[in-house]
Amino acid sequence: MRKILLPISILLGIFVSSQEVNVEKLAVDTTKVWSIQAQNTLMLNQAAFSNWIGGGANNVGWLAGVNYNLTYEKGKYLWENVIVLGYGQNNTKGVGTRKTQDVINLSTNFGKEFMKNWYLSAGASLQSQFAAGYEDGNNPAAAKISNFMAPGFVNVGVGVTYRPNDNFTMTLRPANARMTFVMDEDLQKAGIYGLKNDGDSMLFQFGFLGTAIYKMKLMENVSLINTGSVFSNYIDHPERLVLSYGAVLNMKINKFISTNITLDVLYDHNQIQKTQLKQTLGVGFAYNIDNGVKRSERKDNQSWLKK
C-alpha cells in the first residue's frame, strides 16, 4: 500500500504545485497596465416663444465633447495621454448660427521613475480649434480672428513629473520648445499671435513650461477637475508669462444624464493683452468610462469618476 500511496502523493504534490504556479502566472499575465477614464457628453438647450410679452428669440443649441485620460503604468514607467475635444453651436432666430465651444487639446507624457513619485519625463502637446472664429460673437460677416491651426500651439520638452496618486500630476519642463502655428494665410500678418513678419506661418519660442492637473471629488456624483499651466520664453521677454487655468465641474444626475460647468481663463501677451475668459453650462447626456487599474496599492482613489 505504501508503495502505491508514495507515487500518488508525489503526483498530487506536483499537480498542486503546478496549479499554484499557473495561478500566480495567470495573476501576473492578467494584471492591467492601462487605466482609462473618460467622459463622453452631448448637451442640448432650446427655447421657444409665441406671443410672449416678455420677449425673446427662438433658439436651439448643442455641445458635444470627449475627455479621455489614458494612463500606462508598469514598474518604473509611466505614460499619460489626454484627449480633449469639444464643439458646440447655437442657432438663434434672426441672428443665425454661432459656435459656442471649439477646442482641441491633445497631450502625451512619458517618464521613468528615479525616486518615489518622481519621474524623468518627456512629452508633447497640441492645442487648437476645429473651425474659424470671428469678431462680434463669432459672426461670419465680421473679421476673422482664428481658424484651425491658426493659432495652433505645439509644445515639446523634457523635465520631471511628480505623481503621488491618480488625482494629482505636475510636470516641470525647464527645456521646452513652444511653436505657434498660423496656417491661415489671411491671418499671417506681423503682430498677430506674435508673428514677426507678414507671411510668417510659425513663431518659435524656447523656455520653461509647468503644467498640473488636480481632480477632486466634492461629494457623491460631483467632481471637479482643475488644470493649469505657465510658460516663460527664455528668448524674448521671459517676464511675459503665458498663464492658463481650466475647471470642469461635473454633477451627475444618473448614469446617462449630467450637468457640466466649465471655466477657462487665459492670458497670452501675443494673442491679446487682456485676460480671456470663457464659461459654459450644459445639461444633457453623458457616458462615463472608468476602467481604473487595480494593479498597485496606489490605486485607492479612482472613485472621482465612478459610474
PDB file of C-alpha atoms in Angstrom:
ATOM      1  CA  MET A   1       0.000   0.000   0.000  1.00  0.00           C
ATOM      2  CA  ARG A   2       2.826   2.356   0.889  1.00  0.00           C
ATOM      3  CA  LYS A   3       4.380   1.705  -2.495  1.00  0.00           C
ATOM      4  CA  ILE A   4       1.124   2.837  -4.122  1.00  0.00           C
ATOM      5  CA  LEU A   5       0.498   5.858  -1.845  1.00  0.00           C
ATOM      6  CA  LEU A   6       4.006   7.284  -2.277  1.00  0.00           C
ATOM      7  CA  PRO A   7       3.841   7.871  -6.040  1.00  0.00           C
ATOM      8  CA  ILE A   8       0.264   9.100  -5.704  1.00  0.00           C
ATOM      9  CA  SER A   9       1.357  11.647  -3.098  1.00  0.00           C
ATOM     10  CA  ILE A  10       4.217  12.783  -5.297  1.00  0.00           C
ATOM     11  CA  LEU A  11       1.913  13.185  -8.268  1.00  0.00           C
ATOM     12  CA  LEU A  12      -0.632  15.137  -6.196  1.00  0.00           C
ATOM     13  CA  GLY A  13       2.134  17.371  -4.892  1.00  0.00           C
ATOM     14  CA  ILE A  14       3.375  18.087  -8.403  1.00  0.00           C
ATOM     15  CA  PHE A  15      -0.193  18.768  -9.572  1.00  0.00           C
ATOM     16  CA  VAL A  16      -0.936  21.188  -6.711  1.00  0.00           C
ATOM     17  CA  SER A  17       2.378  22.982  -7.215  1.00  0.00           C
ATOM     18  CA  SER A  18       1.731  23.345 -10.928  1.00  0.00           C
ATOM     19  CA  GLN A  19      -1.716  24.787 -10.214  1.00  0.00           C
ATOM     20  CA  GLU A  20      -0.228  27.333  -7.806  1.00  0.00           C
ATOM     21  CA  VAL A  21       2.351  28.328 -10.413  1.00  0.00           C
ATOM     22  CA  ASN A  22      -0.359  28.633 -13.055  1.00  0.00           C
ATOM     23  CA  VAL A  23      -2.498  30.794 -10.756  1.00  0.00           C
ATOM     24  CA  GLU A  24       0.445  33.053  -9.999  1.00  0.00           C
ATOM     25  CA  LYS A  25       1.356  33.246 -13.663  1.00  0.00           C
ATOM     26  CA  LEU A  26      -2.255  33.990 -14.567  1.00  0.00           C
ATOM     27  CA  ALA A  27      -2.377  36.786 -11.994  1.00  0.00           C
ATOM     28  CA  VAL A  28       0.736  38.356 -13.489  1.00  0.00           C
ATOM     29  CA  ASP A  29      -0.399  37.912 -17.079  1.00  0.00           C
ATOM     30  CA  THR A  30      -3.823  39.430 -16.460  1.00  0.00           C
ATOM     31  CA  THR A  31      -2.621  42.408 -14.423  1.00  0.00           C
ATOM     32  CA  LYS A  32      -3.695  45.507 -16.296  1.00  0.00           C
ATOM     33  CA  VAL A  33      -1.189  48.214 -17.102  1.00  0.00           C
ATOM     34  CA  TRP A  34      -3.655  50.606 -18.785  1.00  0.00           C
ATOM     35  CA  SER A  35      -6.132  52.824 -16.951  1.00  0.00           C
ATOM     36  CA  ILE A  36      -8.875  54.502 -18.985  1.00  0.00           C
ATOM     37  CA  GLN A  37     -11.014  57.251 -17.504  1.00  0.00           C
ATOM     38  CA  ALA A  38     -13.283  59.153 -19.843  1.00  0.00           C
ATOM     39  CA  GLN A  39     -16.456  61.149 -20.291  1.00  0.00           C
ATOM     40  CA  ASN A  40     -18.483  61.487 -23.488  1.00  0.00           C
ATOM     41  CA  THR A  41     -21.093  64.253 -23.446  1.00  0.00           C
ATOM     42  CA  LEU A  42     -23.866  65.683 -25.604  1.00  0.00           C
ATOM     43  CA  MET A  43     -25.515  68.786 -24.151  1.00  0.00           C
ATOM     44  CA  LEU A  44     -28.703  70.289 -25.623  1.00  0.00           C
ATOM     45  CA  ASN A  45     -30.562  73.544 -24.965  1.00  0.00           C
ATOM     46  CA  GLN A  46     -33.679  75.078 -26.524  1.00  0.00           C
ATOM     47  CA  ALA A  47     -36.085  77.980 -26.008  1.00  0.00           C
ATOM     48  CA  ALA A  48     -39.321  78.803 -27.899  1.00  0.00           C
ATOM     49  CA  PHE A  49     -41.608  81.857 -27.686  1.00  0.00           C
ATOM     50  CA  SER A  50     -45.067  82.611 -29.077  1.00  0.00           C
ATOM     51  CA  ASN A  51     -46.872  85.875 -28.285  1.00  0.00           C
ATOM     52  CA  TRP A  52     -44.673  86.185 -25.225  1.00  0.00           C
ATOM     53  CA  ILE A  53     -44.926  89.748 -23.921  1.00  0.00           C
ATOM     54  CA  GLY A  54     -41.598  89.485 -22.132  1.00  0.00           C
ATOM     55  CA  GLY A  55     -39.913  88.974 -25.495  1.00  0.00           C
ATOM     56  CA  GLY A  56     -37.257  86.526 -26.565  1.00  0.00           C
ATOM     57  CA  ALA A  57     -35.915  84.779 -29.629  1.00  0.00           C
ATOM     58  CA  ASN A  58     -36.371  81.112 -30.504  1.00  0.00           C
ATOM     59  CA  ASN A  59     -33.078  79.288 -30.244  1.00  0.00           C
ATOM     60  CA  VAL A  60     -31.634  75.804 -30.137  1.00  0.00           C
ATOM     61  CA  GLY A  61     -28.105  74.723 -29.318  1.00  0.00           C
ATOM     62  CA  TRP A  62     -25.894  71.729 -28.797  1.00  0.00           C
ATOM     63  CA  LEU A  63     -22.469  70.948 -27.427  1.00  0.00           C
ATOM     64  CA  ALA A  64     -20.576  67.659 -27.816  1.00  0.00           C
ATOM     65  CA  GLY A  65     -17.307  66.669 -26.264  1.00  0.00           C
ATOM     66  CA  VAL A  66     -14.991  63.884 -25.172  1.00  0.00           C
ATOM     67  CA  ASN A  67     -12.464  63.918 -22.351  1.00  0.00           C
ATOM     68  CA  TYR A  68     -10.178  60.868 -22.180  1.00  0.00           C
ATOM     69  CA  ASN A  69      -7.314  60.147 -19.804  1.00  0.00           C
ATOM     70  CA  LEU A  70      -5.343  57.026 -20.766  1.00  0.00           C
ATOM     71  CA  THR A  71      -2.549  56.030 -18.414  1.00  0.00           C
ATOM     72  CA  TYR A  72       0.041  53.266 -18.768  1.00  0.00           C
ATOM     73  CA  GLU A  73       1.980  52.336 -15.656  1.00  0.00           C
ATOM     74  CA  LYS A  74       4.283  49.355 -15.262  1.00  0.00           C
ATOM     75  CA  GLY A  75       7.238  49.097 -12.962  1.00  0.00           C
ATOM     76  CA  LYS A  76       9.107  52.379 -13.080  1.00  0.00           C
ATOM     77  CA  TYR A  77       7.477  53.547 -16.316  1.00  0.00           C
ATOM     78  CA  LEU A  78       4.578  55.997 -16.605  1.00  0.00           C
ATOM     79  CA  TRP A  79       2.855  57.133 -19.796  1.00  0.00           C
ATOM     80  CA  GLU A  80      -0.077  59.551 -19.580  1.00  0.00           C
ATOM     81  CA  ASN A  81      -2.230  60.624 -22.530  1.00  0.00           C
ATOM     82  CA  VAL A  82      -5.022  63.202 -22.529  1.00  0.00           C
ATOM     83  CA  ILE A  83      -7.561  63.744 -25.314  1.00  0.00           C
ATOM     84  CA  VAL A  84      -9.986  66.664 -25.015  1.00  0.00           C
ATOM     85  CA  LEU A  85     -12.224  67.517 -27.972  1.00  0.00           C
ATOM     86  CA  GLY A  86     -15.282  69.760 -27.917  1.00  0.00           C
ATOM     87  CA  TYR A  87     -17.527  71.614 -30.319  1.00  0.00           C
ATOM     88  CA  GLY A  88     -20.889  73.337 -29.974  1.00  0.00           C
ATOM     89  CA  GLN A  89     -23.261  75.662 -31.814  1.00  0.00           C
ATOM     90  CA  ASN A  90     -26.300  77.767 -31.085  1.00  0.00           C
ATOM     91  CA  ASN A  91     -28.875  78.906 -33.638  1.00  0.00           C
ATOM     92  CA  THR A  92     -30.951  81.958 -32.706  1.00  0.00           C
ATOM     93  CA  LYS A  93     -33.819  83.252 -34.828  1.00  0.00           C
ATOM     94  CA  GLY A  94     -32.841  86.482 -36.540  1.00  0.00           C
ATOM     95  CA  VAL A  95     -29.183  86.071 -35.625  1.00  0.00           C
ATOM     96  CA  GLY A  96     -28.102  82.804 -37.220  1.00  0.00           C
ATOM     97  CA  THR A  97     -25.725  80.084 -36.128  1.00  0.00           C
ATOM     98  CA  ARG A  98     -22.788  80.820 -33.865  1.00  0.00           C
ATOM     99  CA  LYS A  99     -20.329  78.401 -32.307  1.00  0.00           C
ATOM    100  CA  THR A 100     -20.288  78.248 -28.529  1.00  0.00           C
ATOM    101  CA  GLN A 101     -17.460  75.768 -27.951  1.00  0.00           C
ATOM    102  CA  ASP A 102     -14.424  74.811 -30.033  1.00  0.00           C
ATOM    103  CA  VAL A 103     -11.411  73.049 -28.552  1.00  0.00           C
ATOM    104  CA  ILE A 104      -8.712  70.554 -29.496  1.00  0.00           C
ATOM    105  CA  ASN A 105      -6.333  69.603 -26.693  1.00  0.00           C
ATOM    106  CA  LEU A 106      -4.039  66.585 -27.041  1.00  0.00           C
ATOM    107  CA  SER A 107      -1.075  65.731 -24.832  1.00  0.00           C
ATOM    108  CA  THR A 108       1.262  62.866 -24.042  1.00  0.00           C
ATOM    109  CA  ASN A 109       3.942  62.485 -21.371  1.00  0.00           C
ATOM    110  CA  PHE A 110       6.306  59.529 -20.823  1.00  0.00           C
ATOM    111  CA  GLY A 111       8.540  59.102 -17.807  1.00  0.00           C
ATOM    112  CA  LYS A 112      10.757  56.752 -15.821  1.00  0.00           C
ATOM    113  CA  GLU A 113      10.748  56.881 -12.022  1.00  0.00           C
ATOM    114  CA  PHE A 114      14.065  57.900 -10.449  1.00  0.00           C
ATOM    115  CA  MET A 115      12.760  58.339  -6.901  1.00  0.00           C
ATOM    116  CA  LYS A 116       9.411  57.709  -5.258  1.00  0.00           C
ATOM    117  CA  ASN A 117       6.628  59.517  -7.203  1.00  0.00           C
ATOM    118  CA  TRP A 118       9.174  61.454  -9.314  1.00  0.00           C
ATOM    119  CA  TYR A 119       9.825  60.685 -12.991  1.00  0.00           C
ATOM    120  CA  LEU A 120      12.295  61.905 -15.591  1.00  0.00           C
ATOM    121  CA  SER A 121       9.895  62.692 -18.408  1.00  0.00           C
ATOM    122  CA  ALA A 122       9.483  63.908 -21.963  1.00  0.00           C
ATOM    123  CA  GLY A 123       6.272  64.920 -23.673  1.00  0.00           C
ATOM    124  CA  ALA A 124       4.388  66.887 -26.276  1.00  0.00           C
ATOM    125  CA  SER A 125       1.048  68.638 -26.613  1.00  0.00           C
ATOM    126  CA  LEU A 126      -1.167  70.237 -29.252  1.00  0.00           C
ATOM    127  CA  GLN A 127      -3.846  72.886 -28.749  1.00  0.00           C
ATOM    128  CA  SER A 128      -6.053  74.358 -31.444  1.00  0.00           C
ATOM    129  CA  GLN A 129      -9.658  74.532 -32.666  1.00  0.00           C
ATOM    130  CA  PHE A 130     -11.816  72.992 -35.399  1.00  0.00           C
ATOM    131  CA  ALA A 131     -13.394  75.991 -37.156  1.00  0.00           C
ATOM    132  CA  ALA A 132     -12.926  79.692 -37.848  1.00  0.00           C
ATOM    133  CA  GLY A 133     -13.644  82.293 -35.184  1.00  0.00           C
ATOM    134  CA  TYR A 134     -14.827  85.843 -35.848  1.00  0.00           C
ATOM    135  CA  GLU A 135     -15.142  89.140 -34.035  1.00  0.00           C
ATOM    136  CA  ASP A 136     -18.566  90.239 -32.819  1.00  0.00           C
ATOM    137  CA  GLY A 137     -19.529  86.944 -31.229  1.00  0.00           C
ATOM    138  CA  ASN A 138     -18.322  84.619 -33.996  1.00  0.00           C
ATOM    139  CA  ASN A 139     -20.377  86.465 -36.607  1.00  0.00           C
ATOM    140  CA  PRO A 140     -19.195  85.135 -40.028  1.00  0.00           C
ATOM    141  CA  ALA A 141     -19.833  88.588 -41.514  1.00  0.00           C
ATOM    142  CA  ALA A 142     -17.261  90.099 -39.137  1.00  0.00           C
ATOM    143  CA  ALA A 143     -13.478  89.949 -39.333  1.00  0.00           C
ATOM    144  CA  LYS A 144     -11.893  86.524 -38.934  1.00  0.00           C
ATOM    145  CA  ILE A 145      -9.620  86.235 -35.927  1.00  0.00           C
ATOM    146  CA  SER A 146      -8.809  82.496 -35.768  1.00  0.00           C
ATOM    147  CA  ASN A 147      -9.123  79.167 -37.570  1.00  0.00           C
ATOM    148  CA  PHE A 148      -7.949  75.565 -37.457  1.00  0.00           C
ATOM    149  CA  MET A 149      -4.233  75.638 -36.566  1.00  0.00           C
ATOM    150  CA  ALA A 150      -4.411  79.416 -36.576  1.00  0.00           C
ATOM    151  CA  PRO A 151      -3.305  79.500 -33.936  1.00  0.00           C
ATOM    152  CA  GLY A 152      -2.118  76.014 -33.155  1.00  0.00           C
ATOM    153  CA  PHE A 153       0.226  75.579 -30.202  1.00  0.00           C
ATOM    154  CA  VAL A 154       2.709  72.694 -30.116  1.00  0.00           C
ATOM    155  CA  ASN A 155       4.894  72.070 -27.063  1.00  0.00           C
ATOM    156  CA  VAL A 156       7.768  69.569 -26.935  1.00  0.00           C
ATOM    157  CA  GLY A 157      10.051  69.299 -23.924  1.00  0.00           C
ATOM    158  CA  VAL A 158      11.858  67.337 -21.219  1.00  0.00           C
ATOM    159  CA  GLY A 159      11.821  67.648 -17.452  1.00  0.00           C
ATOM    160  CA  VAL A 160      10.390  65.927 -14.392  1.00  0.00           C
ATOM    161  CA  THR A 161       6.916  64.729 -13.430  1.00  0.00           C
ATOM    162  CA  TYR A 162       5.564  64.387  -9.890  1.00  0.00           C
ATOM    163  CA  ARG A 163       2.620  61.997  -9.494  1.00  0.00           C
ATOM    164  CA  PRO A 164       1.892  60.930  -5.906  1.00  0.00           C
ATOM    165  CA  ASN A 165      -1.532  59.470  -6.790  1.00  0.00           C
ATOM    166  CA  ASP A 166      -4.114  59.285  -9.561  1.00  0.00           C
ATOM    167  CA  ASN A 167      -5.652  62.630  -8.636  1.00  0.00           C
ATOM    168  CA  PHE A 168      -2.606  64.869  -8.978  1.00  0.00           C
ATOM    169  CA  THR A 169       0.069  65.197 -11.647  1.00  0.00           C
ATOM    170  CA  MET A 170       2.581  68.032 -12.012  1.00  0.00           C
ATOM    171  CA  THR A 171       5.148  68.330 -14.806  1.00  0.00           C
ATOM    172  CA  LEU A 172       8.036  70.801 -14.849  1.00  0.00           C
ATOM    173  CA  ARG A 173       9.989  71.229 -18.102  1.00  0.00           C
ATOM    174  CA  PRO A 174      12.971  73.617 -17.932  1.00  0.00           C
ATOM    175  CA  ALA A 175      13.680  72.800 -21.597  1.00  0.00           C
ATOM    176  CA  ASN A 176      10.540  73.254 -23.682  1.00  0.00           C
ATOM    177  CA  ALA A 177      10.068  74.311 -27.298  1.00  0.00           C
ATOM    178  CA  ARG A 178       6.794  76.137 -27.961  1.00  0.00           C
ATOM    179  CA  MET A 179       5.753  76.627 -31.571  1.00  0.00           C
ATOM    180  CA  THR A 180       2.796  78.801 -32.519  1.00  0.00           C
ATOM    181  CA  PHE A 181       1.448  77.901 -35.963  1.00  0.00           C
ATOM    182  CA  VAL A 182      -0.734  80.254 -38.027  1.00  0.00           C
ATOM    183  CA  MET A 183      -1.704  78.206 -41.076  1.00  0.00           C
ATOM    184  CA  ASP A 184      -4.457  80.536 -42.337  1.00  0.00           C
ATOM    185  CA  GLU A 185      -2.900  82.929 -44.878  1.00  0.00           C
ATOM    186  CA  ASP A 186      -5.484  85.601 -44.045  1.00  0.00           C
ATOM    187  CA  LEU A 187      -4.044  85.788 -40.516  1.00  0.00           C
ATOM    188  CA  GLN A 188      -0.342  85.680 -41.380  1.00  0.00           C
ATOM    189  CA  LYS A 189       0.375  89.301 -40.542  1.00  0.00           C
ATOM    190  CA  ALA A 190       3.094  90.768 -38.357  1.00  0.00           C
ATOM    191  CA  GLY A 191       1.960  91.144 -34.759  1.00  0.00           C
ATOM    192  CA  ILE A 192      -0.846  88.580 -34.918  1.00  0.00           C
ATOM    193  CA  TYR A 193      -0.116  85.778 -32.440  1.00  0.00           C
ATOM    194  CA  GLY A 194       3.407  87.127 -32.112  1.00  0.00           C
ATOM    195  CA  LEU A 195       4.410  86.683 -35.787  1.00  0.00           C
ATOM    196  CA  LYS A 196       7.477  88.746 -36.668  1.00  0.00           C
ATOM    197  CA  ASN A 197       6.799  89.353 -40.363  1.00  0.00           C
ATOM    198  CA  ASP A 198       3.935  89.285 -42.859  1.00  0.00           C
ATOM    199  CA  GLY A 199       3.633  85.826 -44.380  1.00  0.00           C
ATOM    200  CA  ASP A 200       5.204  84.007 -41.414  1.00  0.00           C
ATOM    201  CA  SER A 201       3.375  80.832 -40.506  1.00  0.00           C
ATOM    202  CA  MET A 202       5.200  79.928 -37.286  1.00  0.00           C
ATOM    203  CA  LEU A 203       6.642  81.571 -34.173  1.00  0.00           C
ATOM    204  CA  PHE A 204       9.321  79.613 -32.271  1.00  0.00           C
ATOM    205  CA  GLN A 205       9.849  80.073 -28.545  1.00  0.00           C
ATOM    206  CA  PHE A 206      12.026  78.202 -26.051  1.00  0.00           C
ATOM    207  CA  GLY A 207      11.588  78.305 -22.320  1.00  0.00           C
ATOM    208  CA  PHE A 208      10.083  76.817 -19.154  1.00  0.00           C
ATOM    209  CA  LEU A 209       6.706  75.050 -19.065  1.00  0.00           C
ATOM    210  CA  GLY A 210       4.895  73.939 -15.944  1.00  0.00           C
ATOM    211  CA  THR A 211       1.581  72.061 -16.001  1.00  0.00           C
ATOM    212  CA  ALA A 212      -0.621  70.495 -13.343  1.00  0.00           C
ATOM    213  CA  ILE A 213      -3.910  68.626 -13.088  1.00  0.00           C
ATOM    214  CA  TYR A 214      -5.831  68.081  -9.856  1.00  0.00           C
ATOM    215  CA  LYS A 215      -9.018  66.004  -9.630  1.00  0.00           C
ATOM    216  CA  MET A 216     -11.367  66.412  -6.686  1.00  0.00           C
ATOM    217  CA  LYS A 217     -14.438  64.502  -5.595  1.00  0.00           C
ATOM    218  CA  LEU A 218     -16.519  67.184  -3.861  1.00  0.00           C
ATOM    219  CA  MET A 219     -19.360  64.857  -2.936  1.00  0.00           C
ATOM    220  CA  GLU A 220     -21.193  61.831  -4.273  1.00  0.00           C
ATOM    221  CA  ASN A 221     -21.646  62.238  -8.061  1.00  0.00           C
ATOM    222  CA  VAL A 222     -19.970  65.684  -8.041  1.00  0.00           C
ATOM    223  CA  SER A 223     -16.384  66.017  -9.287  1.00  0.00           C
ATOM    224  CA  LEU A 224     -14.107  68.923 -10.165  1.00  0.00           C
ATOM    225  CA  ILE A 225     -11.100  68.756 -12.493  1.00  0.00           C
ATOM    226  CA  ASN A 226      -8.599  71.621 -12.273  1.00  0.00           C
ATOM    227  CA  THR A 227      -5.850  72.191 -14.829  1.00  0.00           C
ATOM    228  CA  GLY A 228      -3.251  74.920 -15.004  1.00  0.00           C
ATOM    229  CA  SER A 229      -0.109  75.852 -16.894  1.00  0.00           C
ATOM    230  CA  VAL A 230       2.559  78.548 -17.058  1.00  0.00           C
ATOM    231  CA  PHE A 231       5.116  79.233 -19.813  1.00  0.00           C
ATOM    232  CA  SER A 232       8.057  81.632 -19.829  1.00  0.00           C
ATOM    233  CA  ASN A 233      10.038  82.303 -23.019  1.00  0.00           C
ATOM    234  CA  TYR A 234      13.795  82.466 -22.359  1.00  0.00           C
ATOM    235  CA  ILE A 235      14.495  84.051 -25.744  1.00  0.00           C
ATOM    236  CA  ASP A 236      12.306  87.163 -25.603  1.00  0.00           C
ATOM    237  CA  HIS A 237      10.563  88.871 -22.665  1.00  0.00           C
ATOM    238  CA  PRO A 238      10.643  86.000 -20.118  1.00  0.00           C
ATOM    239  CA  GLU A 239       8.528  88.149 -17.793  1.00  0.00           C
ATOM    240  CA  ARG A 240       5.541  87.885 -20.154  1.00  0.00           C
ATOM    241  CA  LEU A 241       4.134  84.670 -18.753  1.00  0.00           C
ATOM    242  CA  VAL A 242       1.527  82.671 -20.639  1.00  0.00           C
ATOM    243  CA  LEU A 243      -0.939  81.641 -17.937  1.00  0.00           C
ATOM    244  CA  SER A 244      -3.942  79.360 -18.228  1.00  0.00           C
ATOM    245  CA  TYR A 245      -6.429  77.761 -15.853  1.00  0.00           C
ATOM    246  CA  GLY A 246      -9.332  75.452 -16.602  1.00  0.00           C
ATOM    247  CA  ALA A 247     -12.025  73.875 -14.443  1.00  0.00           C
ATOM    248  CA  VAL A 248     -14.694  71.305 -15.241  1.00  0.00           C
ATOM    249  CA  LEU A 249     -17.437  70.746 -12.675  1.00  0.00           C
ATOM    250  CA  ASN A 250     -19.443  67.609 -13.375  1.00  0.00           C
ATOM    251  CA  MET A 251     -22.679  66.906 -11.499  1.00  0.00           C
ATOM    252  CA  LYS A 252     -24.041  63.514 -12.431  1.00  0.00           C
ATOM    253  CA  ILE A 253     -27.804  63.048 -12.149  1.00  0.00           C
ATOM    254  CA  ASN A 254     -27.777  59.390 -13.135  1.00  0.00           C
ATOM    255  CA  LYS A 255     -25.735  57.028 -15.311  1.00  0.00           C
ATOM    256  CA  PHE A 256     -26.575  58.848 -18.549  1.00  0.00           C
ATOM    257  CA  ILE A 257     -27.592  62.417 -17.591  1.00  0.00           C
ATOM    258  CA  SER A 258     -25.323  65.040 -16.071  1.00  0.00           C
ATOM    259  CA  THR A 259     -24.679  68.760 -15.787  1.00  0.00           C
ATOM    260  CA  ASN A 260     -21.330  70.264 -16.801  1.00  0.00           C
ATOM    261  CA  ILE A 261     -19.991  73.701 -15.926  1.00  0.00           C
ATOM    262  CA  THR A 262     -16.675  74.736 -17.468  1.00  0.00           C
ATOM    263  CA  LEU A 263     -14.461  77.749 -16.848  1.00  0.00           C
ATOM    264  CA  ASP A 264     -11.346  78.719 -18.833  1.00  0.00           C
ATOM    265  CA  VAL A 265      -9.074  81.667 -18.048  1.00  0.00           C
ATOM    266  CA  LEU A 266      -6.110  82.584 -20.285  1.00  0.00           C
ATOM    267  CA  TYR A 267      -3.553  85.338 -20.544  1.00  0.00           C
ATOM    268  CA  ASP A 268      -1.188  85.388 -23.538  1.00  0.00           C
ATOM    269  CA  HIS A 269       0.513  88.669 -24.430  1.00  0.00           C
ATOM    270  CA  ASN A 270       0.953  87.558 -28.051  1.00  0.00           C
ATOM    271  CA  GLN A 271      -2.778  86.957 -28.519  1.00  0.00           C
ATOM    272  CA  ILE A 272      -4.345  89.923 -26.743  1.00  0.00           C
ATOM    273  CA  GLN A 273      -3.063  91.978 -23.845  1.00  0.00           C
ATOM    274  CA  LYS A 274      -6.153  91.226 -21.782  1.00  0.00           C
ATOM    275  CA  THR A 275      -7.340  88.309 -19.692  1.00  0.00           C
ATOM    276  CA  GLN A 276      -9.517  85.945 -21.730  1.00  0.00           C
ATOM    277  CA  LEU A 277     -12.478  84.227 -20.072  1.00  0.00           C
ATOM    278  CA  LYS A 278     -14.824  81.500 -21.290  1.00  0.00           C
ATOM    279  CA  GLN A 279     -17.638  79.793 -19.349  1.00  0.00           C
ATOM    280  CA  THR A 280     -20.177  77.172 -20.424  1.00  0.00           C
ATOM    281  CA  LEU A 281     -23.121  75.443 -18.762  1.00  0.00           C
ATOM    282  CA  GLY A 282     -24.913  72.430 -20.159  1.00  0.00           C
ATOM    283  CA  VAL A 283     -27.312  69.671 -19.178  1.00  0.00           C
ATOM    284  CA  GLY A 284     -27.528  66.555 -21.261  1.00  0.00           C
ATOM    285  CA  PHE A 285     -26.357  63.056 -21.946  1.00  0.00           C
ATOM    286  CA  ALA A 286     -23.081  61.776 -20.576  1.00  0.00           C
ATOM    287  CA  TYR A 287     -21.458  58.365 -20.633  1.00  0.00           C
ATOM    288  CA  ASN A 288     -18.540  57.761 -18.295  1.00  0.00           C
ATOM    289  CA  ILE A 289     -15.843  55.129 -18.635  1.00  0.00           C
ATOM    290  CA  ASP A 290     -13.788  54.198 -15.596  1.00  0.00           C
ATOM    291  CA  ASN A 291     -11.532  51.250 -16.279  1.00  0.00           C
ATOM    292  CA  GLY A 292      -9.357  52.115 -13.312  1.00  0.00           C
ATOM    293  CA  VAL A 293      -6.335  49.900 -12.867  1.00  0.00           C
ATOM    294  CA  LYS A 294      -6.108  47.965  -9.609  1.00  0.00           C
ATOM    295  CA  ARG A 295      -2.533  46.867 -10.260  1.00  0.00           C
ATOM    296  CA  SER A 296      -0.924  48.758  -7.382  1.00  0.00           C
ATOM    297  CA  GLU A 297      -1.693  49.849  -3.853  1.00  0.00           C
ATOM    298  CA  ARG A 298      -1.707  53.462  -5.024  1.00  0.00           C
ATOM    299  CA  LYS A 299      -4.943  52.884  -6.951  1.00  0.00           C
ATOM    300  CA  ASP A 300      -7.125  53.735  -3.983  1.00  0.00           C
ATOM    301  CA  ASN A 301      -8.692  56.948  -5.286  1.00  0.00           C
ATOM    302  CA  GLN A 302     -10.339  56.073  -8.587  1.00  0.00           C
ATOM    303  CA  SER A 303     -13.780  56.951  -7.236  1.00  0.00           C
ATOM    304  CA  TRP A 304     -13.800  60.536  -8.558  1.00  0.00           C
ATOM    305  CA  LEU A 305     -15.226  59.316 -11.868  1.00  0.00           C
ATOM    306  CA  LYS A 306     -17.182  56.224 -10.901  1.00  0.00           C
ATOM    307  CA  LYS A 307     -20.226  55.201 -12.898  1.00  0.00           C
TER     308      LYS A 307
END
